[in-house]
Short mmCIF file of N, CA and C in Angstrom, two decimals:
data_model
loop_
_atom_site.label_atom_id
_atom_site.label_comp_id
_atom_site.label_asym_id
_atom_site.label_seq_id
_atom_site.Cartn_x
_atom_site.Cartn_y
_atom_site.Cartn_z
N MET A 192 0.88 -1.14 -0.10
CA MET A 192 -0.08 -0.04 0.00
C MET A 192 0.97 1.31 0.02
N ILE A 193 2.00 1.13 0.61
CA ILE A 193 2.96 2.28 0.54
C ILE A 193 3.29 2.70 -0.82
N ALA A 194 3.83 1.54 -1.63
CA ALA A 194 4.19 1.79 -2.81
C ALA A 194 3.06 2.25 -3.76
N TYR A 195 1.89 1.91 -3.45
CA TYR A 195 0.73 2.42 -4.24
C TYR A 195 0.43 3.84 -4.02
N GLY A 196 0.69 4.35 -2.67
CA GLY A 196 0.66 5.78 -2.44
C GLY A 196 1.58 6.56 -2.92
N VAL A 197 2.85 6.01 -3.00
CA VAL A 197 4.02 6.86 -3.57
C VAL A 197 3.78 7.12 -5.01
N ILE A 198 3.43 6.11 -5.64
CA ILE A 198 3.18 6.15 -7.19
C ILE A 198 2.14 7.09 -7.43
N HIS A 199 1.03 7.00 -6.81
CA HIS A 199 -0.12 7.79 -7.05
C HIS A 199 0.16 9.28 -6.58
N GLY A 200 1.10 9.35 -5.54
CA GLY A 200 1.46 10.76 -5.15
C GLY A 200 2.34 11.52 -6.16
N ALA A 201 3.05 10.79 -7.18
CA ALA A 201 3.76 11.31 -8.11
C ALA A 201 2.77 11.96 -9.27
N PHE A 202 1.50 11.48 -9.23
CA PHE A 202 0.73 12.04 -10.35
C PHE A 202 0.52 13.56 -9.97
N VAL A 203 0.82 14.16 -8.83
CA VAL A 203 0.69 15.62 -8.64
C VAL A 203 1.68 16.20 -9.46
N ALA A 204 3.06 15.60 -9.32
CA ALA A 204 4.08 16.40 -10.09
C ALA A 204 3.70 16.38 -11.59
N ILE A 205 3.04 15.36 -12.09
CA ILE A 205 2.72 15.20 -13.53
C ILE A 205 1.73 16.38 -13.86
N ALA A 206 0.74 16.55 -13.00
CA ALA A 206 -0.28 17.61 -13.12
C ALA A 206 0.24 18.98 -13.07
N VAL A 207 1.07 19.20 -12.07
CA VAL A 207 1.76 20.52 -11.95
C VAL A 207 2.63 20.93 -13.17
N ALA A 208 3.40 19.92 -13.61
CA ALA A 208 4.23 20.08 -14.87
C ALA A 208 3.38 20.42 -16.00
N ALA A 209 2.40 19.81 -16.16
CA ALA A 209 1.49 20.03 -17.39
C ALA A 209 0.79 21.49 -17.18
N GLN A 210 0.34 21.75 -15.99
CA GLN A 210 -0.24 23.15 -15.60
C GLN A 210 0.86 24.18 -15.98
N ASN A 211 1.99 24.06 -15.49
CA ASN A 211 3.08 25.06 -15.78
C ASN A 211 3.38 25.33 -17.40
N ALA A 212 3.33 24.19 -18.11
CA ALA A 212 3.56 24.09 -19.49
C ALA A 212 2.47 24.89 -20.22
N ALA A 213 1.26 24.65 -19.73
CA ALA A 213 0.18 25.33 -20.36
C ALA A 213 0.22 26.96 -19.98
N ALA A 214 0.74 27.28 -18.85
CA ALA A 214 0.96 28.65 -18.43
C ALA A 214 1.94 29.31 -19.34
N LEU A 215 2.93 28.50 -19.71
CA LEU A 215 3.98 29.02 -20.49
C LEU A 215 3.75 28.92 -21.92
N GLY A 216 2.57 28.57 -22.30
CA GLY A 216 2.12 28.39 -23.72
C GLY A 216 2.82 27.12 -24.47
N LEU A 217 3.18 26.30 -23.67
CA LEU A 217 3.94 25.06 -24.26
C LEU A 217 2.87 23.87 -24.38
N PRO A 218 3.07 22.89 -25.11
CA PRO A 218 2.14 21.67 -25.06
C PRO A 218 2.27 21.15 -23.68
N ALA A 219 1.16 20.60 -23.19
CA ALA A 219 1.16 20.02 -21.86
C ALA A 219 2.24 18.87 -21.53
N ASP A 220 2.45 18.25 -22.48
CA ASP A 220 3.57 17.06 -22.06
C ASP A 220 4.92 17.62 -22.30
N ALA A 221 5.34 18.94 -22.71
CA ALA A 221 6.62 19.47 -22.69
C ALA A 221 7.25 19.34 -21.46
N LEU A 222 6.82 19.82 -20.29
CA LEU A 222 7.37 19.63 -19.12
C LEU A 222 6.98 18.43 -18.35
N ALA A 223 5.94 17.67 -18.64
CA ALA A 223 5.63 16.58 -17.91
C ALA A 223 6.37 15.41 -18.04
N GLN A 224 7.18 15.40 -19.29
CA GLN A 224 7.94 14.17 -19.60
C GLN A 224 8.81 13.63 -18.41
N THR A 225 9.59 14.69 -17.67
CA THR A 225 10.57 14.34 -16.71
C THR A 225 9.53 13.69 -15.46
N ALA A 226 8.53 14.21 -15.11
CA ALA A 226 7.56 13.74 -14.00
C ALA A 226 7.09 12.41 -14.64
N ILE A 227 6.96 12.12 -15.66
CA ILE A 227 6.24 10.85 -16.18
C ILE A 227 7.50 9.87 -16.12
N ARG A 228 8.60 10.20 -16.44
CA ARG A 228 9.73 9.29 -16.45
C ARG A 228 10.07 8.80 -14.89
N SER A 229 9.83 9.89 -13.97
CA SER A 229 10.10 9.56 -12.51
C SER A 229 9.13 8.69 -12.02
N ASN A 230 7.83 8.87 -12.62
CA ASN A 230 6.71 8.00 -12.07
C ASN A 230 6.97 6.60 -12.66
N ASP A 231 7.48 6.39 -13.83
CA ASP A 231 7.81 5.02 -14.32
C ASP A 231 8.81 4.31 -13.61
N LEU A 232 9.86 5.21 -13.20
CA LEU A 232 10.92 4.65 -12.39
C LEU A 232 10.45 4.09 -11.14
N LEU A 233 9.54 4.91 -10.45
CA LEU A 233 9.03 4.57 -9.17
C LEU A 233 8.31 3.23 -9.24
N ARG A 234 7.54 2.99 -10.29
CA ARG A 234 6.71 1.89 -10.54
C ARG A 234 7.76 0.64 -10.77
N ASN A 235 8.77 0.87 -11.59
CA ASN A 235 9.66 -0.25 -11.83
C ASN A 235 10.28 -0.67 -10.46
N VAL A 236 10.76 0.38 -9.78
CA VAL A 236 11.53 0.02 -8.45
C VAL A 236 10.44 -0.74 -7.50
N THR A 237 9.29 -0.32 -7.49
CA THR A 237 8.39 -1.00 -6.41
C THR A 237 7.83 -2.23 -6.88
N MET A 238 7.96 -2.50 -8.05
CA MET A 238 7.37 -3.87 -8.66
C MET A 238 7.98 -4.95 -8.06
N VAL A 239 9.33 -4.97 -7.74
CA VAL A 239 9.99 -6.12 -7.28
C VAL A 239 9.35 -6.39 -5.81
N PRO A 240 9.48 -5.63 -4.74
CA PRO A 240 8.93 -5.93 -3.54
C PRO A 240 7.50 -6.23 -3.46
N VAL A 241 6.62 -5.55 -4.30
CA VAL A 241 5.23 -5.92 -4.48
C VAL A 241 5.11 -7.23 -4.90
N ALA A 242 5.75 -7.66 -6.10
CA ALA A 242 5.64 -8.95 -6.50
C ALA A 242 5.95 -10.00 -5.45
N VAL A 243 7.22 -9.89 -4.66
CA VAL A 243 7.77 -10.77 -3.72
C VAL A 243 6.64 -10.94 -2.59
N PHE A 244 6.18 -9.77 -2.14
CA PHE A 244 5.07 -9.86 -1.02
C PHE A 244 3.80 -10.34 -1.58
N THR A 245 3.39 -10.20 -2.71
CA THR A 245 2.22 -10.92 -3.27
C THR A 245 2.27 -12.30 -3.29
N LEU A 246 3.47 -12.81 -3.87
CA LEU A 246 3.59 -14.21 -3.85
C LEU A 246 3.84 -14.92 -2.44
N LEU A 247 4.39 -14.16 -1.53
CA LEU A 247 4.42 -14.65 -0.27
C LEU A 247 3.16 -14.69 0.46
N PHE A 248 2.32 -13.70 0.24
CA PHE A 248 1.05 -13.70 0.92
C PHE A 248 0.25 -14.74 0.42
N THR A 249 0.22 -14.98 -0.88
CA THR A 249 -0.65 -16.03 -1.60
C THR A 249 -0.17 -17.26 -1.09
N TRP A 250 1.12 -17.49 -1.09
CA TRP A 250 1.66 -18.87 -0.71
C TRP A 250 1.24 -19.16 0.86
N LEU A 251 1.37 -18.15 1.72
CA LEU A 251 1.06 -18.43 3.15
C LEU A 251 -0.47 -18.77 3.26
N VAL A 252 -1.41 -18.00 2.46
CA VAL A 252 -2.84 -18.20 2.70
C VAL A 252 -3.09 -19.55 1.99
N LEU A 253 -2.63 -19.80 0.79
CA LEU A 253 -2.94 -21.16 0.19
C LEU A 253 -2.43 -22.27 1.09
N ALA A 254 -1.27 -22.11 1.76
CA ALA A 254 -0.75 -23.21 2.62
C ALA A 254 -1.32 -23.40 3.94
N GLY A 255 -2.42 -22.52 4.22
CA GLY A 255 -3.12 -22.53 5.49
C GLY A 255 -2.21 -22.18 6.59
N MET A 256 -1.29 -21.15 6.41
CA MET A 256 -0.35 -20.66 7.39
C MET A 256 -0.68 -19.12 7.79
N SER A 257 -2.04 -18.86 7.60
CA SER A 257 -2.53 -17.59 8.03
C SER A 257 -3.93 -17.83 8.72
N HIS A 258 -4.39 -16.75 9.06
CA HIS A 258 -5.79 -16.82 9.71
C HIS A 258 -6.94 -16.56 8.64
N TYR A 259 -6.53 -16.51 7.48
CA TYR A 259 -7.49 -16.33 6.36
C TYR A 259 -7.84 -17.61 5.67
N PRO A 260 -9.15 -17.68 5.17
CA PRO A 260 -9.49 -18.87 4.34
C PRO A 260 -8.64 -18.81 3.07
N ARG A 261 -8.56 -20.03 2.46
CA ARG A 261 -7.70 -20.14 1.32
C ARG A 261 -8.24 -19.29 0.11
N TRP A 262 -9.58 -19.22 0.06
CA TRP A 262 -10.23 -18.55 -1.10
C TRP A 262 -9.81 -16.97 -1.20
N VAL A 263 -9.42 -16.37 -0.03
CA VAL A 263 -8.93 -15.03 -0.05
C VAL A 263 -7.88 -14.73 -0.89
N ALA A 264 -6.99 -15.85 -1.18
CA ALA A 264 -5.81 -15.51 -2.07
C ALA A 264 -6.25 -15.31 -3.43
N LEU A 265 -7.46 -15.83 -3.90
CA LEU A 265 -7.83 -15.60 -5.31
C LEU A 265 -8.17 -14.15 -5.63
N PHE A 266 -8.43 -13.41 -4.60
CA PHE A 266 -8.87 -11.86 -4.74
C PHE A 266 -7.65 -10.92 -4.55
N ASN A 267 -6.43 -11.44 -4.41
CA ASN A 267 -5.26 -10.53 -4.38
C ASN A 267 -5.09 -9.75 -5.58
N PRO A 268 -4.95 -8.32 -5.29
CA PRO A 268 -4.82 -7.61 -6.49
C PRO A 268 -3.62 -7.65 -7.30
N GLY A 269 -2.58 -8.17 -6.56
CA GLY A 269 -1.25 -8.50 -7.16
C GLY A 269 -1.23 -9.55 -8.03
N LEU A 270 -2.20 -10.56 -8.13
CA LEU A 270 -2.49 -11.63 -8.86
C LEU A 270 -3.46 -11.31 -10.08
N LEU A 271 -4.53 -10.43 -9.63
CA LEU A 271 -5.52 -10.18 -10.71
C LEU A 271 -5.07 -8.88 -11.59
N PHE A 272 -4.18 -8.12 -11.25
CA PHE A 272 -3.71 -7.03 -12.01
C PHE A 272 -2.97 -7.49 -13.31
N PRO A 273 -2.15 -8.55 -13.27
CA PRO A 273 -1.38 -9.10 -14.57
C PRO A 273 -2.45 -9.44 -15.45
N LEU A 274 -3.63 -9.91 -14.98
CA LEU A 274 -4.65 -10.53 -15.91
C LEU A 274 -5.44 -9.48 -16.70
N LYS A 275 -5.18 -8.11 -16.31
CA LYS A 275 -5.86 -7.06 -17.09
C LYS A 275 -5.59 -6.96 -18.55
N GLN A 276 -4.34 -7.06 -18.82
CA GLN A 276 -4.08 -6.97 -20.35
C GLN A 276 -4.67 -8.09 -21.10
N PRO A 277 -4.56 -9.31 -20.91
CA PRO A 277 -5.33 -10.29 -21.66
C PRO A 277 -6.79 -10.08 -21.74
N LEU A 278 -7.29 -9.69 -20.45
CA LEU A 278 -8.84 -9.34 -20.50
C LEU A 278 -9.17 -8.36 -21.38
N LEU A 279 -8.32 -7.14 -21.44
CA LEU A 279 -8.67 -5.98 -22.31
C LEU A 279 -8.75 -6.55 -23.96
N GLY A 280 -8.05 -7.30 -24.15
CA GLY A 280 -7.99 -7.80 -25.56
C GLY A 280 -9.41 -8.50 -26.07
N TRP A 281 -10.11 -9.09 -25.06
CA TRP A 281 -11.32 -9.66 -25.35
C TRP A 281 -12.58 -8.80 -25.28
N LEU A 282 -12.25 -7.56 -24.65
CA LEU A 282 -13.55 -6.60 -24.54
C LEU A 282 -13.70 -5.73 -25.60
N SER A 283 -14.92 -5.19 -25.74
CA SER A 283 -15.22 -4.15 -26.72
C SER A 283 -14.57 -2.89 -26.29
N SER A 284 -14.69 -1.78 -27.15
CA SER A 284 -14.15 -0.46 -26.71
C SER A 284 -14.55 0.13 -25.51
N PRO A 285 -15.94 0.35 -25.23
CA PRO A 285 -16.50 1.00 -23.99
C PRO A 285 -16.03 0.18 -22.79
N ALA A 286 -16.15 -1.22 -22.87
CA ALA A 286 -15.78 -2.06 -21.66
C ALA A 286 -14.27 -1.96 -21.34
N GLN A 287 -13.34 -1.78 -22.50
CA GLN A 287 -11.95 -1.69 -22.27
C GLN A 287 -11.69 -0.45 -21.41
N VAL A 288 -12.42 0.64 -21.72
CA VAL A 288 -12.14 1.88 -20.93
C VAL A 288 -12.52 1.68 -19.39
N VAL A 289 -13.55 1.05 -19.15
CA VAL A 289 -14.00 0.87 -17.77
C VAL A 289 -13.13 -0.16 -17.12
N VAL A 290 -12.62 -1.30 -17.65
CA VAL A 290 -11.80 -2.24 -16.98
C VAL A 290 -10.33 -1.64 -16.90
N GLY A 291 -9.92 -1.15 -18.08
CA GLY A 291 -8.55 -0.76 -18.17
C GLY A 291 -8.39 0.46 -17.37
N GLY A 292 -9.24 1.45 -17.27
CA GLY A 292 -8.98 2.71 -16.63
C GLY A 292 -9.19 2.55 -15.14
N GLY A 293 -9.89 1.61 -14.55
CA GLY A 293 -10.37 1.69 -13.11
C GLY A 293 -10.32 0.21 -12.64
N PHE A 294 -9.47 -0.61 -13.17
CA PHE A 294 -9.58 -1.96 -12.76
C PHE A 294 -8.90 -2.16 -11.36
N PHE A 295 -7.85 -1.52 -11.06
CA PHE A 295 -7.06 -1.78 -10.07
C PHE A 295 -7.67 -1.26 -8.80
N GLU A 296 -8.12 0.04 -8.75
CA GLU A 296 -8.66 0.60 -7.50
C GLU A 296 -9.97 -0.20 -7.10
N PRO A 297 -10.91 -0.41 -7.71
CA PRO A 297 -11.99 -1.24 -7.26
C PRO A 297 -11.54 -2.67 -6.74
N ASP A 298 -10.60 -3.14 -7.49
CA ASP A 298 -10.06 -4.49 -7.10
C ASP A 298 -9.38 -4.46 -5.85
N SER A 299 -8.69 -3.40 -5.45
CA SER A 299 -7.97 -3.26 -4.22
C SER A 299 -9.09 -3.15 -3.13
N ALA A 300 -10.08 -2.34 -3.34
CA ALA A 300 -11.11 -2.21 -2.41
C ALA A 300 -11.78 -3.33 -2.08
N ASP A 301 -12.13 -4.12 -3.12
CA ASP A 301 -12.86 -5.47 -2.85
C ASP A 301 -11.91 -6.44 -2.07
N PHE A 302 -10.59 -6.50 -2.52
CA PHE A 302 -9.64 -7.34 -1.78
C PHE A 302 -9.59 -7.03 -0.32
N LEU A 303 -9.39 -5.76 -0.02
CA LEU A 303 -9.22 -5.36 1.36
C LEU A 303 -10.40 -5.74 2.17
N SER A 304 -11.80 -5.56 1.47
CA SER A 304 -12.89 -5.93 2.27
C SER A 304 -12.89 -7.29 2.49
N ILE A 305 -12.55 -8.13 1.54
CA ILE A 305 -12.69 -9.55 1.75
C ILE A 305 -11.53 -9.92 2.73
N PHE A 306 -10.28 -9.23 2.55
CA PHE A 306 -9.25 -9.60 3.45
C PHE A 306 -9.55 -9.40 4.86
N TYR A 307 -10.23 -8.34 5.21
CA TYR A 307 -10.59 -8.08 6.67
C TYR A 307 -11.92 -8.91 7.10
N ALA A 308 -12.72 -9.14 6.15
CA ALA A 308 -13.92 -9.95 6.49
C ALA A 308 -13.59 -11.31 6.53
N GLY A 309 -12.65 -11.83 5.89
CA GLY A 309 -12.11 -13.32 5.79
C GLY A 309 -11.52 -13.76 7.12
N ALA A 310 -10.82 -12.84 7.75
CA ALA A 310 -10.18 -13.24 8.91
C ALA A 310 -10.96 -13.89 10.00
N ASP A 311 -10.58 -14.97 10.56
CA ASP A 311 -11.32 -15.64 11.69
C ASP A 311 -10.90 -15.19 13.01
N PRO A 312 -11.70 -14.49 13.61
CA PRO A 312 -11.39 -13.70 15.00
C PRO A 312 -11.07 -14.70 16.05
N LYS A 313 -11.60 -15.94 15.78
CA LYS A 313 -11.23 -17.00 16.85
C LYS A 313 -9.86 -17.49 16.88
N LYS A 314 -9.27 -17.43 15.68
CA LYS A 314 -7.93 -18.04 15.52
C LYS A 314 -6.91 -16.82 15.88
N VAL A 315 -7.33 -15.60 15.89
CA VAL A 315 -6.34 -14.49 16.31
C VAL A 315 -6.06 -14.48 17.68
N GLU A 316 -4.89 -14.62 18.13
CA GLU A 316 -4.64 -14.69 19.60
C GLU A 316 -4.09 -13.45 20.13
#
């Protein structure tokens, strides 16, 4: 979640750069390219630990080494997010925009809801 916040926090820099470019009479992406490259770098750096912890969490849940039922692992956004690109190829244009533009956020909210609801309070000591 920290990586998610850092990457989305960098969107402010992209927006400010585009706004400054417009104020200077330049194309919006003229100044935003540096901020976009920084955001891409942040994504690439955070992908490794996110992938490691996604696989670790999934393995622990599926192995029964957590307080969550095994089916919770199926709703892990780290596993569902890579399925987005193949899914977009099968969908028509309006559905591609809905799924491609907002797939991760609702998926994260669903996962967190299931994550907290799936815990068995009797097992937590």
